[in-house]
């Protein structure tokens, strides 16, 4: 039943037989059913699947935002499962970056302050050269002093990406980062995420339900009903769509 | 619509609890004041009914000076000659007539050598007329010899004295010694009636010591023979004794006594209600804020209601309905709490006032009506603005991701400027005495308008000031975030801070006024008082402390003492007007010690039929040297005095100075203060102990050097200040609740943001620090506003009182600094709960939260 995908020694994040059960009794929902997966360093992995398949849950568990019911999760060499709140906070602060679908920025801070926020919280100084690189890549140089309310959705999301990148975390988790953007702005953000992987060796795990978005990744992991059901390496929009179609008819699930 | 409102109300009950709490506290204050005064009022009714229980008809002579409850002097009864008693005994229908002496002013020196103090109830010196249904000996026997007394149980307990003890008693006469031969109480096991301390002498001694005239009584108690009604008896007795006497039934007496007491109580009630009003004003700010925030947070929901067809009126209705519900619940709770507080205060009062037997705690209609009127009206009025704002939410807001843009502050600012100006104008009008008969109302109105005006201006001021204040915390990331948060919604921050401002401004204002008064009085004394030693005592009850006049002569004989002036004081009828008069034991000494200068005539000597007046009094009453003025003191016959000198008003505060002989007719025929000037080169420390020794038998007073005396005099203002501060503390507590509330609501509103911050690595402690900084910035801002506004108001009042002798303006910098410091602490405390809540936010839940 359970497939462990991506057998690489250098995993940035790893899930082993992860189960996640919400609620109890009648209202019980099993969101993840024994998921094992590894996400290699320096790669851009997409987690695909129909709505409700457990993509976000898996990502939350991997990132230490949520606890698992059974199984273990690790980031690099660190076992996330069992860390207390301050351990988790430290993990998120120092080793993980996030990009969410919405509400990504603090409205009171300027773009620049938002970008530097994780570093300020950690009390670390930004690496100036890297900071310049990131700003240049996201193309926000002339928007740095604006507040989120003065930025378009795409610009806001690029600020969020820059914020995740500037701290150089071991892994960036992105949950539907283009979900709220139009296709052009979405393409910009995705291209830019891919570049950060290709050119700077960043590790990114992205949850999406959009085949076009998934096609930007190096590898796609498919989730259905809380289980990993398939995987594609070097996907294109067509191959992803095909796989998705097969998943929609459960009888033809391939493994 | 109604059900939707109720549901949303229940869903947000936690948010409403805090704002409701503000109403609860205000209502509690209001209803508590009514319950307290009602309970005390009924207790006094009962006491006076008891006190006159055995009296069918009472006969007394009209007092020479009619003194009101609050004028600071006990009434001196006009003695009733014994012949009148005989006359009454002959009246048909009279079963028994007893001549009584019952006069305030018999002070027992307790086992500790100090006078047993009373804080209100009388200290009666009486004649023993035997046991009755009411009065019962508990121990010992009746007084038979001149040096024997009985005391009531309450006094024996308070003074820690017992049968057989030899004790000192102060009366019209200086200390005299007596043996306690008995202790008495009252029917029903009561130790006193209404907390009064009572000493009973034999009749001749009581007459001499308490009335000053042998063979007279203060009043005559008459009982009716069977079948004669009290009223009928009163009329026949009145006819027999003539118009010089007041003849009243026992019921009339107790009603009159209770009415006097109730007048004082209703004054007290009004003061409490005034403070309640302040608390409610602050509560109004808080409710306004809560509803504004709730409406802002519910924008989507309200827009959806509009989109599906709710009218504007319905939206307003739903918000107002919510306010009504909150107001109702808060009124009920506040009334309950008020009854509790009222009962508690009544209990404390009764214990403090020495065993006042409390009537059952009642809930007067006024308390109930007051509670609901205040609770409902305040809540609904405060919710009206937010309700209007809610009704303006366009239906389209339901579809949009609304980040309600901050509306410009122009209109609020203009309104604020106008209201502040109106307040300032009213204040100016009131303070310059141009408001006709409504000075107090005008000033209070001015203060209220000024507060509201400043509150409206606050959003504008908040940006720069909060930015500046926040800069202090900008060194840490949480600090910076907190600062930004406190500046992000100027209106919200402003109202929260303004609520705190009101309390602090009032406390600061009062402190400025009292400190200025203190300094002015102290300064005046420093400049004018040329006495190294002063004999005086601290006043506890209605009667000022006094001492044996013999002390003055003995003090004058001490080597190194140059001048001694003993001062007597009383309320007297001068030229038909009630006037405070002073008498001096040595007019020449008085002049030198106070550095008084004549503006006309001679102020160095005073024959027994001469008087001095101040230049003010002379002008006001058209007096000049040579004027003849009839003076009636509280005892003795009226006398005509000739004005022989007029002194500059600023140097002596008394309007009239009479010769020493006149003091025999004063309520207290003993000096109240003594001023001693030493010969040059004499050490104060050499003389002081010798005067102290002279005062051994006058335990009400002590001798102090000049600095200590000035301190004593002005120290009484400190007590007043403390009391005002305690009463205003409630307003400040409510304002603190307001900060808690605003923060709690903000935390709720920013759940997502907090989740994001936590997700990207903000530690719990950092999260808490962020919220704390926000709270501290808001509360320090409020305190700053309060201190500034309060200092301004205080300074304005002091300026207006310049002519009344308050010439120094003292700004209490230390106090103001303390307020700011306290505000910072308050901020930390207020932030505690919201901060914990923020730190506990489930990161995932917050991010996923839609
Ligand atoms: N907090 C929760 N409580 C109960 N059930 C949940 C919760 N979060 C997610 N679920 C359920 O878990 C399943 C997976 O959810 P999710 O991971 O959000 O799916 P996806 O992101 O793939 O759309 C769904 O059936 C969802 O209803
Ligand atoms: Mg999802």
Coordinates of C-alpha atoms and ligand atoms in Angstrom, one line a residue, chain A residues 22-23 27 29-32 49-58 60 66 175-176 207 223, chain B residues 844, ligand 1:
Chain A
X22 CA -8.4 14.7 12.7
X23 CA -11.2 14.5 15.2
X27 CA -16.3 13.1 12.8
X29 CA -11.1 12.2 9.2
X30 CA -7.9 10.4 8.3
X31 CA -6.1 13.0 6.3
X32 CA -2.8 11.1 5.8
X49 CA -3.5 16.0 -5.7
X50 CA -7.2 16.7 -5.8
X51 CA -8.7 19.0 -3.2
X52 CA -9.0 17.3 0.1
X53 CA -6.3 14.7 -0.7
X54 CA -4.1 15.8 2.2
X55 CA -1.5 18.0 0.5
X56 CA -1.7 20.9 2.9
X57 CA -1.8 18.5 5.9
X58 CA 1.4 16.7 4.6
X60 CA 2.1 21.3 7.6
X66 CA 1.3 20.4 12.8
X175 CA 1.3 26.1 -0.1
X176 CA -0.6 27.1 -3.3
X207 CA 1.8 22.2 -2.7
X223 CA -1.4 12.4 -3.3
Chain B
X844 CA -1.6 26.3 11.9
Ligands
LIG1 N1 -8.2 20.9 11.2 C1 -8.9 19.9 10.6 N2 -9.9 19.2 11.2 C2 -10.5 18.2 10.6 N3 -10.3 17.9 9.4 C3 -9.4 18.5 8.7 C4 -8.6 19.5 9.2 N4 -7.7 20.0 8.3 C5 -7.9 19.2 7.2 N5 -8.9 18.3 7.4 C6 -9.3 17.3 6.5 O1 -8.2 16.6 6.1 C7 -8.3 16.3 4.7 C8 -7.1 16.8 4.0 O2 -7.1 18.2 4.0 P1 -6.0 19.1 3.3 O3 -4.7 18.6 3.7 O4 -6.3 20.5 3.7 O5 -6.3 18.9 1.8 P2 -5.7 19.6 0.5 O6 -4.8 20.6 1.0 O7 -5.1 18.6 -0.3 O8 -6.9 20.2 -0.2 C9 -9.6 16.9 4.2 O9 -10.6 15.9 4.2 C10 -9.9 17.9 5.3 O10 -11.3 18.1 5.4

